[in-house]
Short mmCIF file of C-alpha atoms and ligand atoms in Angstrom, two decimals:
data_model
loop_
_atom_site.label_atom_id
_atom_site.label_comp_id
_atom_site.label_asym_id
_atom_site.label_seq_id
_atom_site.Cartn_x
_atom_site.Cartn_y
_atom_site.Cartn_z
CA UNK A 1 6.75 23.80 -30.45
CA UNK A 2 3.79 22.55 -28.61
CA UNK A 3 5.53 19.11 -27.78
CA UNK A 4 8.41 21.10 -26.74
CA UNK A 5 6.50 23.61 -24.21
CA UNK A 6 4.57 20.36 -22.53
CA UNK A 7 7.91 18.75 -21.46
CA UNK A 8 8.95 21.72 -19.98
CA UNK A 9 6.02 22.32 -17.47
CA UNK A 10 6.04 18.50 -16.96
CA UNK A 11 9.84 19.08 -15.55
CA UNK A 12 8.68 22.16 -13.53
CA UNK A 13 6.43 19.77 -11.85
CA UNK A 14 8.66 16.90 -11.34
CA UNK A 15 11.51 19.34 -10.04
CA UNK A 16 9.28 21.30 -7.61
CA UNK A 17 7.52 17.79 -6.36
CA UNK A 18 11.32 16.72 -5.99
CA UNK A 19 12.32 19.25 -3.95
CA UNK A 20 9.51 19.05 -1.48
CA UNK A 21 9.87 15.34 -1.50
CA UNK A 22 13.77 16.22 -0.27
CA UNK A 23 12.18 19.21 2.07
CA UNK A 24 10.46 16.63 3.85
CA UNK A 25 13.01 13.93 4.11
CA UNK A 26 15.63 15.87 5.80
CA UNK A 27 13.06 17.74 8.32
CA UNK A 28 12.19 14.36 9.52
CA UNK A 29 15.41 12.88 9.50
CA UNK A 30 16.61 15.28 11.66
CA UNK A 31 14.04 14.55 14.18
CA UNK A 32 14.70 11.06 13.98
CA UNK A 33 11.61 9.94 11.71
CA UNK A 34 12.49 7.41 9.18
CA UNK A 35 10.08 7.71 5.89
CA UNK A 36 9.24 4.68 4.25
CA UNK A 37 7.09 5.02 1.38
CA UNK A 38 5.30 1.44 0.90
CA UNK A 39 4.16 0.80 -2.47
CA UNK A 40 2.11 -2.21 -4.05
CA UNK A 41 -0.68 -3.07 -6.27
CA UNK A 42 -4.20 -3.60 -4.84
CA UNK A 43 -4.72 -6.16 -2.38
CA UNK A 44 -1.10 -7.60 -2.38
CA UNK A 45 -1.17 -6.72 1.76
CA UNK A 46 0.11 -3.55 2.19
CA UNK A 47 -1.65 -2.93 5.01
CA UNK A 48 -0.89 -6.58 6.63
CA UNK A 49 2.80 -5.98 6.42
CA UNK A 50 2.71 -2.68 8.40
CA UNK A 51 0.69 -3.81 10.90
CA UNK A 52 3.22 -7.19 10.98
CA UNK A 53 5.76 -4.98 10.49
CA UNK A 54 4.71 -2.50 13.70
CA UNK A 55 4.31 -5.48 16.26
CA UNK A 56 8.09 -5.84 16.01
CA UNK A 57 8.69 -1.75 16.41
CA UNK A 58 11.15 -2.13 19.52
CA UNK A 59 11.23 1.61 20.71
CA UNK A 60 10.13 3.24 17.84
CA UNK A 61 6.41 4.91 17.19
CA UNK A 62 5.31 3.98 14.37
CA UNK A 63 3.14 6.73 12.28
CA UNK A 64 0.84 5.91 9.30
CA UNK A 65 -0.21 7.71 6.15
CA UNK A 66 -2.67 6.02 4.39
CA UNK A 67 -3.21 7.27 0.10
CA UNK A 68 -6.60 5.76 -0.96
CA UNK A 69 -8.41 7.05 -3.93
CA UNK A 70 -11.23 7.01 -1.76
CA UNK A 71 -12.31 5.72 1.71
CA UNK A 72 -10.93 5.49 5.46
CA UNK A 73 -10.98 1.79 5.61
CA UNK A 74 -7.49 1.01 6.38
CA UNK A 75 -7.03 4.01 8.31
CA UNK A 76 -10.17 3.28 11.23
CA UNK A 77 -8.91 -0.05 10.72
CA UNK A 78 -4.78 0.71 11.88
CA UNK A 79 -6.41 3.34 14.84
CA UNK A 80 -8.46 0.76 16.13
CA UNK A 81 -5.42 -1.11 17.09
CA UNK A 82 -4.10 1.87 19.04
CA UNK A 83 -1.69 3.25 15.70
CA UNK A 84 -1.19 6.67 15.12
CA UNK A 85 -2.67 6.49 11.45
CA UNK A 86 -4.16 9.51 8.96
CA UNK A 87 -5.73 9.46 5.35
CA UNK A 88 -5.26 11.15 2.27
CA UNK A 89 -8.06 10.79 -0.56
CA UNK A 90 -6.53 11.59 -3.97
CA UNK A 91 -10.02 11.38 -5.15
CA UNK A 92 -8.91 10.21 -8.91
CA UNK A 93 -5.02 10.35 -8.53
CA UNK A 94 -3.29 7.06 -8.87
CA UNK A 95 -0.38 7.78 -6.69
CA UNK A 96 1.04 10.36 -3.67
CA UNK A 97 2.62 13.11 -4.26
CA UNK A 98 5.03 15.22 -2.23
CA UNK A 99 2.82 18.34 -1.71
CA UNK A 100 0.59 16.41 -0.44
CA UNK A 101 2.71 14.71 2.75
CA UNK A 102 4.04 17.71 3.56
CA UNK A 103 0.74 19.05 4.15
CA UNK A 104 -0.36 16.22 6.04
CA UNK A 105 3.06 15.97 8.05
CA UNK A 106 2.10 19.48 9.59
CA UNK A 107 -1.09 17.50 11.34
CA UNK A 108 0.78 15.01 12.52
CA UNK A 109 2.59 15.41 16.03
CA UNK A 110 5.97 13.34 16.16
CA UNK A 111 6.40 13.15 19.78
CA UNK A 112 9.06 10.40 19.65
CA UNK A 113 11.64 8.83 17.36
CA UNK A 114 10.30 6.21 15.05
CA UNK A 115 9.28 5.43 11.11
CA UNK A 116 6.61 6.88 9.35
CA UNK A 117 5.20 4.52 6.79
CA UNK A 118 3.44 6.36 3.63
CA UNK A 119 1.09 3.43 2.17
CA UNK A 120 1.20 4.11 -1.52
CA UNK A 121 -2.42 4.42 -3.54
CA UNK A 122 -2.65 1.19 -4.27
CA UNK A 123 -0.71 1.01 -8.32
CA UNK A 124 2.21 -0.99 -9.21
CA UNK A 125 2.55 1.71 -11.84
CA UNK A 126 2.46 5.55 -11.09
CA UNK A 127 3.80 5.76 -7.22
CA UNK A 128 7.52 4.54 -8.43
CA UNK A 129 7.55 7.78 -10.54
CA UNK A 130 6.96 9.97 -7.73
CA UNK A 131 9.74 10.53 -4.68
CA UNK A 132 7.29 11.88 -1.87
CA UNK A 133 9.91 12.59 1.70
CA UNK A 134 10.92 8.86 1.49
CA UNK A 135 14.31 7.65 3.03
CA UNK A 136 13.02 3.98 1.82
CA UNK A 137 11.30 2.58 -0.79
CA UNK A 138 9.68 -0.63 0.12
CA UNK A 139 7.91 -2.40 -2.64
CA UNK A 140 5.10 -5.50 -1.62
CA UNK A 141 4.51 -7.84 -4.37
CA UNK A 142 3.05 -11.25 -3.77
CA UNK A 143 2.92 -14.99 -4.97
CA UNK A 144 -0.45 -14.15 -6.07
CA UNK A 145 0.08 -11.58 -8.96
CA UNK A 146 2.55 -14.29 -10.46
CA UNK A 147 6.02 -14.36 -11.54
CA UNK A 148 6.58 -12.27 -14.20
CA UNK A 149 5.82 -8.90 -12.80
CA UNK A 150 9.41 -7.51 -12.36
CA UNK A 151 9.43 -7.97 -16.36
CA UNK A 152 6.32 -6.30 -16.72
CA UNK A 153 6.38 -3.44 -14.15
CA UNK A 154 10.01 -2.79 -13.99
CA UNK A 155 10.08 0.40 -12.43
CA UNK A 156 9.02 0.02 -8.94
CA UNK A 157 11.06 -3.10 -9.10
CA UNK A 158 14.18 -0.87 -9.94
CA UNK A 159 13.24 1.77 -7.88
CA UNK A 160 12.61 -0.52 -4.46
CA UNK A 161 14.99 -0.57 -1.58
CA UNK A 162 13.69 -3.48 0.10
CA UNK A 163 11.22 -6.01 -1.45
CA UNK A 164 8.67 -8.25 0.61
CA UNK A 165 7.09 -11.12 -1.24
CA UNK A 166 3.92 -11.47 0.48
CA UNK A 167 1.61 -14.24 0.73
CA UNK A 168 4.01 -17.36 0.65
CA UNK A 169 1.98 -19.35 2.66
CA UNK A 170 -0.16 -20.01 -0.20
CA UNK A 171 2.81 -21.31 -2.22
CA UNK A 172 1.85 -24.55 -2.25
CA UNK A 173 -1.92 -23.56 -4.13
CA UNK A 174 -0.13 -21.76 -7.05
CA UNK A 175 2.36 -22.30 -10.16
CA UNK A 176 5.04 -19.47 -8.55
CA UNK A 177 8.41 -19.44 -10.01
CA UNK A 178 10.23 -18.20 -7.59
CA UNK A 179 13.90 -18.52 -9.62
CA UNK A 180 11.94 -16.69 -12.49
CA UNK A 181 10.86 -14.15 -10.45
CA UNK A 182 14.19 -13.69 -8.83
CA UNK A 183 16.07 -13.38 -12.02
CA UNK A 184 13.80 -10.34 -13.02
CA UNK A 185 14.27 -8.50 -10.18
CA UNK A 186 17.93 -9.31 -10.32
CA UNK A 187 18.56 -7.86 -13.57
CA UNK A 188 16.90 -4.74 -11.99
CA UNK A 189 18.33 -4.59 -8.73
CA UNK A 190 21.47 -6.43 -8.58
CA UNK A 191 21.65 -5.68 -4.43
CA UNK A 192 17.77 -5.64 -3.06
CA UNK A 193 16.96 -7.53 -0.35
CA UNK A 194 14.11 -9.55 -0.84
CA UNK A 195 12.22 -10.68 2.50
CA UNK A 196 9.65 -13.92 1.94
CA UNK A 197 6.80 -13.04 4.03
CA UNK A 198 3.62 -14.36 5.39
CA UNK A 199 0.70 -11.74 6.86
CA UNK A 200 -1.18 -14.81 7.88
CA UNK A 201 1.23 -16.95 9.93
CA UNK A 202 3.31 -13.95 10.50
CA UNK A 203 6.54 -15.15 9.14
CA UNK A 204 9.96 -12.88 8.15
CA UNK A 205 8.24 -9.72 9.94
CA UNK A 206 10.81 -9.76 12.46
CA UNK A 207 13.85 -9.61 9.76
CA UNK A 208 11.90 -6.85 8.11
CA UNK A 209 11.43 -4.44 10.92
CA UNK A 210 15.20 -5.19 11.97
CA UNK A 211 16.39 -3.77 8.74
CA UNK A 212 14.27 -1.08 9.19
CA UNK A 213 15.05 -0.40 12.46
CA UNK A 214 18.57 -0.06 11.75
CA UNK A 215 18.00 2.40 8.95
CA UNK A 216 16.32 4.60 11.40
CA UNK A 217 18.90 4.22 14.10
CA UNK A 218 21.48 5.27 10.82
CA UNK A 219 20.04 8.58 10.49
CA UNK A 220 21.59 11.72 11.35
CA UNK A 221 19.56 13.20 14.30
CA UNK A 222 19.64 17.02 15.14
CA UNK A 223 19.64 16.44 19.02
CA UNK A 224 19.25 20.34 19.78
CA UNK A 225 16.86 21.17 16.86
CA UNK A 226 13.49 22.92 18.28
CA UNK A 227 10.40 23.82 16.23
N1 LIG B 301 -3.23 -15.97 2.46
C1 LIG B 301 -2.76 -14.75 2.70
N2 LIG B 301 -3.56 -13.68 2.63
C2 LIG B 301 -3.06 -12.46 2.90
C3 LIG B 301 -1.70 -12.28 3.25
N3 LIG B 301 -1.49 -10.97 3.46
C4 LIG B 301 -2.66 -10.34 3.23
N4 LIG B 301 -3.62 -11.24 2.90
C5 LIG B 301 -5.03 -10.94 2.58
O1 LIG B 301 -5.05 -10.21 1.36
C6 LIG B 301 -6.11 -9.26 1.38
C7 LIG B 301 -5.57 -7.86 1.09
O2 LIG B 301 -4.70 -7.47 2.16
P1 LIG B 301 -4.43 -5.93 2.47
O3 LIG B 301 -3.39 -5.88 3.53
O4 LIG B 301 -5.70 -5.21 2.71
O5 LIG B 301 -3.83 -5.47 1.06
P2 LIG B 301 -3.56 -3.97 0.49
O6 LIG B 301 -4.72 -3.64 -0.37
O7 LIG B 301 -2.30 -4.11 -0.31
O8 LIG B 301 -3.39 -3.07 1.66
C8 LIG B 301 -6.75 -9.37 2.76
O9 LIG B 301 -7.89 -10.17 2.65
C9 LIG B 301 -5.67 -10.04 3.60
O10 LIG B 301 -6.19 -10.77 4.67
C10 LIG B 301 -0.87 -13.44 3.33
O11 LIG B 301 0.34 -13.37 3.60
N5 LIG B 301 -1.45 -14.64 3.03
MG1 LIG B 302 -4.36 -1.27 2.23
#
């Protein structure tokens, strides 16, 4: 009786998060606001991609959540370079939720068409299970946390609709197996691209922000919509 009651308030939770999560999607899809909700374990250069990813932005603003546990660092760092960025602490929670964006979208002021990017609480774990407005689910994983990590952490692998591999300029330092590492994320996600990146020389940004660029130009814009 008692097991039974607990999955039932769990599903209230994960249905009214849901809905939110689709509230927010289609409000800004229809002003032209692409969500991408970036996801990633610690330090595997989250916030390198988007700022890689934003210096090939042709015509679109780009707009920045930041989900930390705690601390602004990434956030003072992404303004200081002119981006329109804001943070949410979860202050203990290991991932975003959906009530929570569409608080902060209400703060934000989307003057112009472009993507949002939602950088994930740092977790290769907990964010997958949550849909939080996203049109895009774009998973960073790295040479650096080693091969096998589609076998080990298969849900955000599943879940991702583009995957960057970050960090291949250090390739050459470490025992990588890239065909390994392919093959797990394969058996996942027959279709995903993968995009080999580098933060530090800069390399397969450009493809990156052109696929992204033409998921934003694919959604369906209410031209006469006012708020
Ligand atoms: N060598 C190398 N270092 C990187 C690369 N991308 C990020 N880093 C470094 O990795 C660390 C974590 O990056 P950051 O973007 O803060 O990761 P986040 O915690 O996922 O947001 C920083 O010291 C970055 O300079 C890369 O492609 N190559
Ligand atoms: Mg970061």
């Amino acid at each position: 009786m008692h097991d039974v009651k607990k999955i039932d308030i769990m599903e209230g939770i994960l249905d009214e998060n849901d809905q939110i999560a689709e509230h927010v999607k289609e409000h800004l899809g229809q002003h032209g606001i692409l969500v991408v909700n970036e996801m990633g374990a610690p330090g595997v250069g989250k916030t390198t991609t988007l700022k890689n990813i934003i210096k090939h932005l042709d015509g679109l603003k780009p707009y920045v959540i930041e989900g930390d546990i705690e601390s602004d660092i990434d956030t003072v760092d992404l303004q200081s370079l002119g981006i329109d960025a804001h943070q949410i602490n979860t202050f203990g929670a290991c991932h975003l939720d959906a009530p929570m964006i569409d608080h902060m979208v209400d703060h934000i002021t989307f003057n112009q068409p472009g993507i949002l990017f939602i950088e994930n609480v740092g977790n290769l774990v907990c964010p997958a299970e949550f849909s939080i407005g996203e049109h895009v689910k774009m998973l960073v994983s790295t040479v650096t946390e080693g091969s096998d990590k589609p076998y080990k952490y298969p849900l955000a692998f599943e879940k991702a609709d583009l995957i960057v591999l970050n960090k291949i300029d250090l390739i050459p330092y470490l025992d990588f197996d890239e065909d390994f590492f392919m093959r797990g994320v394969r058996a996942l996600n027959p279709d995903v691209l993968v995009f080999k990146v580098s933060g530090t020389t800069g390399q397969g940004f450009a493809e990156v922000a052109e696929w992204l660029t033409k998921k934003a130009a694919a959604l369906e814009v209410h031209e006469h919509h006012h708020h």
